[in-house]
Amino acid sequence: MERVTAYVTAVHRGRYELETEGKIFFGRLKTAEFLYHGGEALFPTVGDMVEADWQEQGDSVIQKVLPRKSVFMRLNSTQGQPDQAVAANFDYVFVVMSLNRDFHVTKLERYLTVAWQSGGIPVVILSKADLCADAGDFLAKAGKAAPGTDILCLSAKTGDGMEALEPFLGKGKSVVLLGSSGVGKSSLVNVLLGSDVMETGTIREYDSQGRHTTTHRQCFLLPDRIMLPGGREIGAGARIIDTPGMRMLHVSDFEQGAGNAFEDVETLAAQCRFRDCSHGKEPGCAVKAAIADGRLPVKKWNNYLSMRKEAEYAKKRAEIIAKKQSRRKRES
């Protein structure tokens, strides 16, 4: 039986679409249980490289998930089960927010935190520029929330601003989309692919909320050249991943993500008189001083505290699950 290394291009309820040397085939796990890598229980996800035993007839058997360079995780809805990977091995994270009431600084801060935590490099995409007469205020707020991060303002409908995507879409690169439903992720994918392969949905006018249009995890290979609306052309060739369930992404490694998304808060905390300052009643607290004089918005500070608390919970949860798994392996 031939062992092959393959790329996971799609996940369909436990059945995996795989690609190797330009050939597409399907695979399943070797058992109904998790695969193990370095003591960690995991399922393959879109973007993973796996080793599989090739089957001429029927599904091949996935034997191993190779180490990941980046990954997005979400909480498992089944109690006692480890977190689920929803996308892996991407270079860039396109954080997509539309230029309407979907744009929230606190939401952007959260997305940036989980993006940096994942191991990918975030790029903020302000979509639907054709619906916004003046994007200046949005750009200013995004720039303040994401210092040093590339921020692109574009319209998939008119093609305006989309040429700025070219540096991130070259051959050998991989991009994952992160953003709420209805912000234009599927429309963006359709334009980049040059065909309507993704169902698109509209945003309700009264609350700017959309509905989920992506139904399963899937990766697309972009053409080498993309013709944009308006007649402009850019080079591409990257893989692009769109996946449902990204709203459930959680902060598990806050220190890694906060160092970039909350760099100003971390810098202030380091200036406190006491190293173990709780930023409560201690004298010489640089954080309290910054909040008092308006340099640090209260909303940003509260968002920082909320995500830190979430990460602490996720860490304790992971430790409990790991101990249970270790005990089950010893008993089996």
Tab-separated table of C-alpha atoms in Angstrom:
chain	number	residue	atom	x	y	z
A	1	MET	CA	0.000	0.000	0.000
A	2	GLU	CA	1.443	3.371	-1.052
A	3	ARG	CA	1.847	6.111	1.572
A	4	VAL	CA	1.355	9.621	0.130
A	5	THR	CA	1.591	13.146	1.505
A	6	ALA	CA	-1.469	15.202	0.643
A	7	TYR	CA	-3.004	18.647	1.222
A	8	VAL	CA	-6.492	18.866	2.774
A	9	THR	CA	-8.580	21.040	0.440
A	10	ALA	CA	-12.032	20.526	1.992
A	11	VAL	CA	-13.786	18.913	4.965
A	12	HIS	CA	-17.264	17.369	4.625
A	13	ARG	CA	-18.531	15.935	7.933
A	14	GLY	CA	-15.599	13.674	8.615
A	15	ARG	CA	-14.716	13.006	4.970
A	16	TYR	CA	-11.685	14.832	3.648
A	17	GLU	CA	-10.939	16.018	0.112
A	18	LEU	CA	-7.212	15.601	-0.493
A	19	GLU	CA	-4.795	16.738	-3.180
A	20	THR	CA	-1.385	15.435	-4.145
A	21	GLU	CA	0.546	16.118	-7.349
A	22	GLY	CA	-2.550	17.666	-8.905
A	23	LYS	CA	-4.743	14.623	-8.190
A	24	ILE	CA	-7.903	14.947	-6.072
A	25	PHE	CA	-9.082	12.009	-3.937
A	26	PHE	CA	-10.949	11.448	-0.663
A	27	GLY	CA	-9.843	10.154	2.703
A	28	ARG	CA	-11.119	9.236	6.137
A	29	LEU	CA	-9.438	8.826	9.506
A	30	LYS	CA	-7.853	5.452	10.260
A	31	THR	CA	-10.299	4.978	13.172
A	32	ALA	CA	-13.242	6.859	14.649
A	33	GLU	CA	-10.871	8.238	17.260
A	34	PHE	CA	-8.504	11.198	17.144
A	35	LEU	CA	-5.119	11.106	15.509
A	36	TYR	CA	-2.299	11.877	17.907
A	37	HIS	CA	0.709	14.074	17.298
A	38	GLY	CA	3.158	14.782	20.099
A	39	GLY	CA	0.563	13.728	22.645
A	40	GLU	CA	-1.997	16.169	21.198
A	41	ALA	CA	-5.342	14.865	19.977
A	42	LEU	CA	-6.486	16.417	16.732
A	43	PHE	CA	-8.561	16.087	13.586
A	44	PRO	CA	-7.267	17.169	10.173
A	45	THR	CA	-8.589	20.467	8.845
A	46	VAL	CA	-8.407	22.528	5.672
A	47	GLY	CA	-4.803	23.518	4.978
A	48	ASP	CA	-3.290	20.533	6.792
A	49	MET	CA	-0.640	18.314	5.257
A	50	VAL	CA	-1.378	14.669	6.030
A	51	GLU	CA	0.042	11.247	5.344
A	52	ALA	CA	-2.467	8.790	3.892
A	53	ASP	CA	-2.454	5.221	2.640
A	54	TRP	CA	-3.579	5.410	-0.992
A	55	GLN	CA	-6.621	3.331	-1.907
A	56	GLU	CA	-7.430	2.786	-5.568
A	57	GLN	CA	-11.025	1.934	-4.718
A	58	GLY	CA	-12.875	3.850	-2.017
A	59	ASP	CA	-11.490	6.379	0.441
A	60	SER	CA	-7.821	6.468	1.352
A	61	VAL	CA	-6.895	6.191	5.034
A	62	ILE	CA	-5.382	9.214	6.779
A	63	GLN	CA	-2.682	8.042	9.165
A	64	LYS	CA	-1.003	11.218	10.339
A	65	VAL	CA	-1.353	15.009	10.476
A	66	LEU	CA	1.969	16.759	9.865
A	67	PRO	CA	3.087	19.653	12.119
A	68	ARG	CA	1.317	22.974	11.497
A	69	LYS	CA	2.980	26.377	11.090
A	70	SER	CA	-0.280	28.208	11.889
A	71	VAL	CA	-3.791	27.245	12.964
A	72	PHE	CA	-7.172	28.672	13.955
A	73	MET	CA	-8.950	26.886	16.804
A	74	ARG	CA	-12.507	27.048	18.088
A	75	LEU	CA	-14.167	25.638	21.179
A	76	ASN	CA	-15.634	22.163	20.781
A	77	SER	CA	-19.364	22.186	21.504
A	78	THR	CA	-19.032	18.658	22.927
A	79	GLN	CA	-18.164	18.883	26.606
A	80	GLY	CA	-14.850	17.338	27.528
A	81	GLN	CA	-13.535	17.246	23.959
A	82	PRO	CA	-10.472	19.203	22.777
A	83	ASP	CA	-10.731	22.364	20.697
A	84	GLN	CA	-11.319	22.014	16.950
A	85	ALA	CA	-8.953	23.254	14.255
A	86	VAL	CA	-10.820	25.054	11.462
A	87	ALA	CA	-7.937	26.159	9.214
A	88	ALA	CA	-4.180	25.527	9.173
A	89	ASN	CA	-0.871	26.418	7.495
A	90	PHE	CA	-1.829	29.854	6.221
A	91	ASP	CA	0.540	32.791	5.786
A	92	TYR	CA	-1.936	35.676	6.017
A	93	VAL	CA	-5.215	36.301	7.807
A	94	PHE	CA	-7.547	38.632	5.925
A	95	VAL	CA	-9.567	40.275	8.697
A	96	VAL	CA	-12.625	41.437	6.758
A	97	MET	CA	-14.939	44.161	8.069
A	98	SER	CA	-17.470	46.010	5.939
A	99	LEU	CA	-17.734	49.792	5.899
A	100	ASN	CA	-21.085	49.989	7.650
A	101	ARG	CA	-22.410	49.227	11.121
A	102	ASP	CA	-20.567	45.898	11.138
A	103	PHE	CA	-17.389	47.857	11.843
A	104	HIS	CA	-16.594	47.766	15.575
A	105	VAL	CA	-13.200	48.546	17.055
A	106	THR	CA	-13.655	46.008	19.876
A	107	LYS	CA	-14.471	43.294	17.322
A	108	LEU	CA	-11.419	44.276	15.274
A	109	GLU	CA	-9.197	44.084	18.383
A	110	ARG	CA	-10.497	40.581	19.063
A	111	TYR	CA	-9.959	39.429	15.489
A	112	LEU	CA	-6.430	40.818	15.512
A	113	THR	CA	-5.651	39.032	18.772
A	114	VAL	CA	-6.756	35.618	17.493
A	115	ALA	CA	-5.041	36.307	14.159
A	116	TRP	CA	-1.669	37.017	15.749
A	117	GLN	CA	-2.216	34.077	18.112
A	118	SER	CA	-2.773	31.748	15.144
A	119	GLY	CA	0.733	32.262	13.757
A	120	GLY	CA	-0.476	34.046	10.621
A	121	ILE	CA	0.063	37.695	9.692
A	122	PRO	CA	-3.156	39.767	9.794
A	123	VAL	CA	-4.173	42.119	6.997
A	124	VAL	CA	-7.227	44.292	7.670
A	125	ILE	CA	-9.645	44.387	4.720
A	126	LEU	CA	-12.275	47.152	4.850
A	127	SER	CA	-14.805	45.882	2.330
A	128	LYS	CA	-17.785	47.357	0.461
A	129	ALA	CA	-16.049	50.690	-0.105
A	130	ASP	CA	-18.595	51.393	-2.852
A	131	LEU	CA	-21.260	51.805	-0.143
A	132	CYS	CA	-19.238	54.323	1.867
A	133	ALA	CA	-18.945	57.948	0.760
A	134	ASP	CA	-16.012	58.695	3.076
A	135	ALA	CA	-13.889	55.905	4.569
A	136	GLY	CA	-11.529	58.284	6.355
A	137	ASP	CA	-13.005	57.771	9.825
A	138	PHE	CA	-12.998	53.967	9.429
A	139	LEU	CA	-9.382	54.011	8.253
A	140	ALA	CA	-8.345	56.171	11.204
A	141	LYS	CA	-10.038	53.887	13.733
A	142	ALA	CA	-8.619	50.758	12.104
A	143	GLY	CA	-5.139	52.298	12.019
A	144	LYS	CA	-5.311	53.092	15.725
A	145	ALA	CA	-6.516	49.577	16.581
A	146	ALA	CA	-3.991	47.865	14.302
A	147	PRO	CA	-0.743	49.877	14.304
A	148	GLY	CA	1.842	48.487	11.888
A	149	THR	CA	-0.740	46.245	10.194
A	150	ASP	CA	-1.578	46.586	6.501
A	151	ILE	CA	-5.057	48.108	6.111
A	152	LEU	CA	-6.724	47.910	2.696
A	153	CYS	CA	-9.941	49.643	1.684
A	154	LEU	CA	-11.612	48.003	-1.321
A	155	SER	CA	-14.762	47.064	-3.173
A	156	ALA	CA	-15.276	43.617	-4.680
A	157	LYS	CA	-18.136	45.081	-6.706
A	158	THR	CA	-16.201	47.844	-8.488
A	159	GLY	CA	-12.671	46.459	-8.071
A	160	ASP	CA	-11.473	49.712	-6.489
A	161	GLY	CA	-8.510	49.109	-4.172
A	162	MET	CA	-8.269	45.392	-4.933
A	163	GLU	CA	-4.911	45.714	-6.689
A	164	ALA	CA	-3.440	46.222	-3.201
A	165	LEU	CA	-4.115	42.529	-2.519
A	166	GLU	CA	-1.504	41.384	-5.040
A	167	PRO	CA	1.514	41.190	-2.642
A	168	PHE	CA	-0.385	38.700	-0.466
A	169	LEU	CA	-1.728	36.427	-3.210
A	170	GLY	CA	1.429	35.104	-4.877
A	171	LYS	CA	2.148	31.463	-5.687
A	172	GLY	CA	3.018	29.363	-2.671
A	173	LYS	CA	1.110	31.633	-0.295
A	174	SER	CA	-2.020	30.745	1.645
A	175	VAL	CA	-4.676	33.115	3.001
A	176	VAL	CA	-7.557	32.512	5.413
A	177	LEU	CA	-10.588	34.799	5.727
A	178	LEU	CA	-11.798	35.950	9.135
A	179	GLY	CA	-14.899	38.078	9.653
A	180	SER	CA	-18.601	38.111	10.466
A	181	SER	CA	-21.230	36.802	8.082
A	182	GLY	CA	-22.388	39.233	5.436
A	183	VAL	CA	-19.258	41.397	5.313
A	184	GLY	CA	-18.315	40.355	1.776
A	185	LYS	CA	-15.944	37.417	2.208
A	186	SER	CA	-17.754	35.218	-0.324
A	187	SER	CA	-18.027	38.097	-2.798
A	188	LEU	CA	-14.286	38.667	-2.468
A	189	VAL	CA	-13.558	34.983	-3.131
A	190	ASN	CA	-15.835	34.988	-6.187
A	191	VAL	CA	-14.025	37.970	-7.710
A	192	LEU	CA	-10.609	36.440	-7.060
A	193	LEU	CA	-11.668	33.141	-8.615
A	194	GLY	CA	-13.381	34.806	-11.536
A	195	SER	CA	-16.590	32.806	-11.046
A	196	ASP	CA	-19.540	32.605	-8.649
A	197	VAL	CA	-18.474	29.521	-6.715
A	198	MET	CA	-19.482	30.922	-3.321
A	199	GLU	CA	-23.062	31.750	-2.367
A	200	THR	CA	-23.375	35.377	-1.311
A	201	GLY	CA	-25.835	36.855	1.146
A	202	THR	CA	-27.109	40.320	1.855
A	203	ILE	CA	-26.885	42.358	5.022
A	204	ARG	CA	-30.117	43.383	6.717
A	205	GLU	CA	-30.427	47.142	6.472
A	206	TYR	CA	-31.817	47.713	9.973
A	207	ASP	CA	-28.950	46.130	11.918
A	208	SER	CA	-26.200	45.487	9.316
A	209	GLN	CA	-26.206	41.788	10.184
A	210	GLY	CA	-25.763	39.035	7.626
A	211	ARG	CA	-26.355	35.317	7.417
A	212	HIS	CA	-23.794	32.558	7.044
A	213	THR	CA	-23.183	31.734	3.393
A	214	THR	CA	-20.205	29.363	3.751
A	215	THR	CA	-21.440	25.880	4.689
A	216	HIS	CA	-18.243	23.841	4.897
A	217	ARG	CA	-14.515	24.287	5.163
A	218	GLN	CA	-12.936	24.666	1.747
A	219	CYS	CA	-9.739	25.865	0.087
A	220	PHE	CA	-9.535	27.356	-3.400
A	221	LEU	CA	-6.488	27.699	-5.647
A	222	LEU	CA	-6.482	31.113	-7.301
A	223	PRO	CA	-5.571	31.472	-10.997
A	224	ASP	CA	-2.163	32.869	-11.891
A	225	ARG	CA	-3.767	36.055	-13.232
A	226	ILE	CA	-6.957	37.689	-11.967
A	227	MET	CA	-9.035	40.153	-13.977
A	228	LEU	CA	-10.634	42.593	-11.534
A	229	PRO	CA	-13.877	44.505	-12.083
A	230	GLY	CA	-13.016	47.656	-13.988
A	231	GLY	CA	-10.488	45.926	-16.231
A	232	ARG	CA	-7.424	45.872	-13.965
A	233	GLU	CA	-5.336	42.696	-13.694
A	234	ILE	CA	-3.168	41.313	-10.891
A	235	GLY	CA	-0.931	38.288	-10.415
A	236	ALA	CA	-2.001	35.583	-7.969
A	237	GLY	CA	-1.714	31.804	-7.560
A	238	ALA	CA	-2.233	31.602	-3.790
A	239	ARG	CA	-4.579	29.307	-1.920
A	240	ILE	CA	-7.490	30.979	-0.140
A	241	ILE	CA	-9.478	29.372	2.684
A	242	ASP	CA	-13.030	30.269	3.641
A	243	THR	CA	-14.651	28.432	6.515
A	244	PRO	CA	-17.801	28.594	8.655
A	245	GLY	CA	-17.659	28.766	12.428
A	246	MET	CA	-15.019	31.491	12.621
A	247	ARG	CA	-17.280	33.439	14.996
A	248	MET	CA	-16.556	30.788	17.623
A	249	LEU	CA	-12.806	31.358	17.576
A	250	HIS	CA	-11.516	31.969	21.062
A	251	VAL	CA	-8.436	33.421	22.667
A	252	SER	CA	-6.292	30.604	24.073
A	253	ASP	CA	-2.784	32.085	24.050
A	254	PHE	CA	-3.385	35.685	25.064
A	255	GLU	CA	0.257	36.569	25.603
A	256	GLN	CA	1.102	35.742	21.982
A	257	GLY	CA	-1.837	37.646	20.507
A	258	ALA	CA	-1.894	40.624	22.875
A	259	GLY	CA	1.726	41.523	22.214
A	260	ASN	CA	0.612	42.858	18.844
A	261	ALA	CA	-3.110	43.665	19.108
A	262	PHE	CA	-2.715	45.347	22.505
A	263	GLU	CA	0.857	46.568	22.276
A	264	ASP	CA	-0.062	49.957	23.776
A	265	VAL	CA	-1.732	48.337	26.786
A	266	GLU	CA	1.196	45.997	27.370
A	267	THR	CA	3.621	48.933	27.129
A	268	LEU	CA	1.640	50.889	29.713
A	269	ALA	CA	1.459	47.909	32.079
A	270	ALA	CA	5.248	47.590	31.948
A	271	GLN	CA	5.544	51.194	33.174
A	272	CYS	CA	3.644	50.607	36.435
A	273	ARG	CA	5.582	51.216	39.635
A	274	PHE	CA	5.087	47.623	40.814
A	275	ARG	CA	5.821	44.633	38.591
A	276	ASP	CA	2.821	42.717	39.961
A	277	CYS	CA	0.469	45.681	39.637
A	278	SER	CA	-3.161	44.553	39.359
A	279	HIS	CA	-4.121	47.960	37.934
A	280	GLY	CA	-6.558	48.416	40.757
A	281	LYS	CA	-5.713	50.544	43.817
A	282	GLU	CA	-1.909	50.436	43.658
A	283	PRO	CA	-0.122	53.800	43.493
A	284	GLY	CA	1.941	54.568	40.414
A	285	CYS	CA	-0.275	52.542	38.036
A	286	ALA	CA	0.464	53.686	34.480
A	287	VAL	CA	-2.682	51.992	33.140
A	288	LYS	CA	-5.014	53.871	35.500
A	289	ALA	CA	-3.238	57.127	34.688
A	290	ALA	CA	-3.659	56.539	30.940
A	291	ILE	CA	-7.361	55.790	31.364
A	292	ALA	CA	-7.815	58.910	33.503
A	293	ASP	CA	-6.238	61.265	30.955
A	294	GLY	CA	-7.853	59.625	27.933
A	295	ARG	CA	-4.756	58.037	26.369
A	296	LEU	CA	-6.242	54.558	26.869
A	297	PRO	CA	-9.955	54.153	26.020
A	298	VAL	CA	-11.970	52.396	28.710
A	299	LYS	CA	-13.556	50.122	26.069
A	300	LYS	CA	-10.147	48.924	24.932
A	301	TRP	CA	-9.044	48.234	28.508
A	302	ASN	CA	-12.246	46.287	29.230
A	303	ASN	CA	-11.799	44.326	25.996
A	304	TYR	CA	-8.231	43.503	27.028
A	305	LEU	CA	-9.404	42.237	30.434
A	306	SER	CA	-12.231	40.210	28.901
A	307	MET	CA	-9.934	38.400	26.454
A	308	ARG	CA	-7.310	37.764	29.127
A	309	LYS	CA	-9.994	36.142	31.292
A	310	GLU	CA	-11.184	34.076	28.320
A	311	ALA	CA	-7.635	32.859	27.664
A	312	GLU	CA	-7.201	31.831	31.300
A	313	TYR	CA	-10.414	29.799	31.113
A	314	ALA	CA	-9.330	28.165	27.840
A	315	LYS	CA	-5.948	27.250	29.320
A	316	LYS	CA	-7.516	25.585	32.383
A	317	ARG	CA	-10.034	23.785	30.153
A	318	ALA	CA	-7.262	22.466	27.895
A	319	GLU	CA	-5.263	21.241	30.899
A	320	ILE	CA	-8.268	19.322	32.265
A	321	ILE	CA	-8.997	17.713	28.881
A	322	ALA	CA	-5.322	16.773	28.396
A	323	LYS	CA	-5.256	15.050	31.793
A	324	LYS	CA	-8.420	13.083	30.955
A	325	GLN	CA	-6.987	11.999	27.609
A	326	SER	CA	-3.714	10.962	29.194
A	327	ARG	CA	-5.567	8.921	31.784
A	328	ARG	CA	-7.703	7.194	29.122
A	329	LYS	CA	-4.566	6.311	27.091
A	330	ARG	CA	-2.897	4.772	30.172
A	331	GLU	CA	-6.017	2.751	30.974
A	332	SER	CA	-6.510	1.492	27.405
